[in-house]
Amino acid sequence: MSDYILKLKEISDQRGSLVAVEAFKNLPFEIKRVYYLYKLSQFPRGFHAHKTLRQFMVCLHGTVKVILDDGLGNKNNILLKNPNEGILIEPYMWHEMFEFSNDCVLVVFANDYYNEGDYIRSYDEFQVAVRSLPSV
Ligand code: TYD
């Protein structure tokens, strides 16, 4: 599980806390897009993998659970609750977010623009795709 968690340096003093996310410094890819999720409900989200997109998800406020599934039988259930850590979601990693707290705010840093063609939204298709990757 810790393979997917990236801890970020928190700079805190009596005024509060600050965290910086910097491409190729504490994040292993360039940042072309940032999006955020809020006013989340009881409905889970995600349920897809990407073919090429690299992402880093941080829970800025509240809590959320995230399932990471490599399609080969390895599943991780991660509780995100600290704004100074996040999850690296690499290509071909099926992910599901659920049990959002009422005050949950998520921010995601991505290395490319939104492209529906990069999504795999069928779990069956995902499992077939993972098995046909050259490294497996
Ligand atoms: P989706 O990625 O399916 O959300 P989640 O994984 O949180 O369940 O995206 C939901 C909708 O928003 C879908 O219609 C695509 C659109 N969207 C954009 O237009 N731009 C973006 O950067 C993202 C992430 C989604």
Short mmCIF file of C-alpha atoms in Angstrom, two decimals, residues 7 14 16 38-39 48 54 62 67-69 71 78 87 95-96 101 118 122 125-126 136:
data_model
loop_
_atom_site.label_atom_id
_atom_site.label_comp_id
_atom_site.label_asym_id
_atom_site.label_seq_id
_atom_site.Cartn_x
_atom_site.Cartn_y
_atom_site.Cartn_z
CA LYS A 7 4.09 11.89 1.56
CA GLN A 14 1.81 29.14 14.33
CA GLY A 16 -0.88 27.19 9.87
CA TYR A 38 -16.36 18.49 -3.73
CA LYS A 39 -20.00 18.33 -2.58
CA HIS A 48 -12.08 3.24 -14.40
CA ARG A 54 -0.55 9.64 -14.46
CA GLY A 62 -12.33 15.37 5.20
CA ILE A 67 -9.54 1.13 -3.83
CA LEU A 68 -6.60 0.56 -6.14
CA ASP A 69 -6.81 -2.63 -8.16
CA GLY A 71 -6.43 -6.23 -12.30
CA ILE A 78 -6.52 3.18 1.29
CA ILE A 87 -2.07 8.52 -3.88
CA HIS A 95 -9.60 3.01 -8.96
CA GLU A 96 -12.76 3.56 -6.99
CA SER A 101 -17.08 12.41 4.41
CA ASP A 118 -7.67 7.41 -22.46
CA SER A 122 -15.31 -1.54 -18.33
CA GLU A 125 -12.00 -4.70 -20.72
CA PHE A 126 -9.50 -3.55 -18.08
CA VAL A 136 3.11 -8.96 -17.74
#
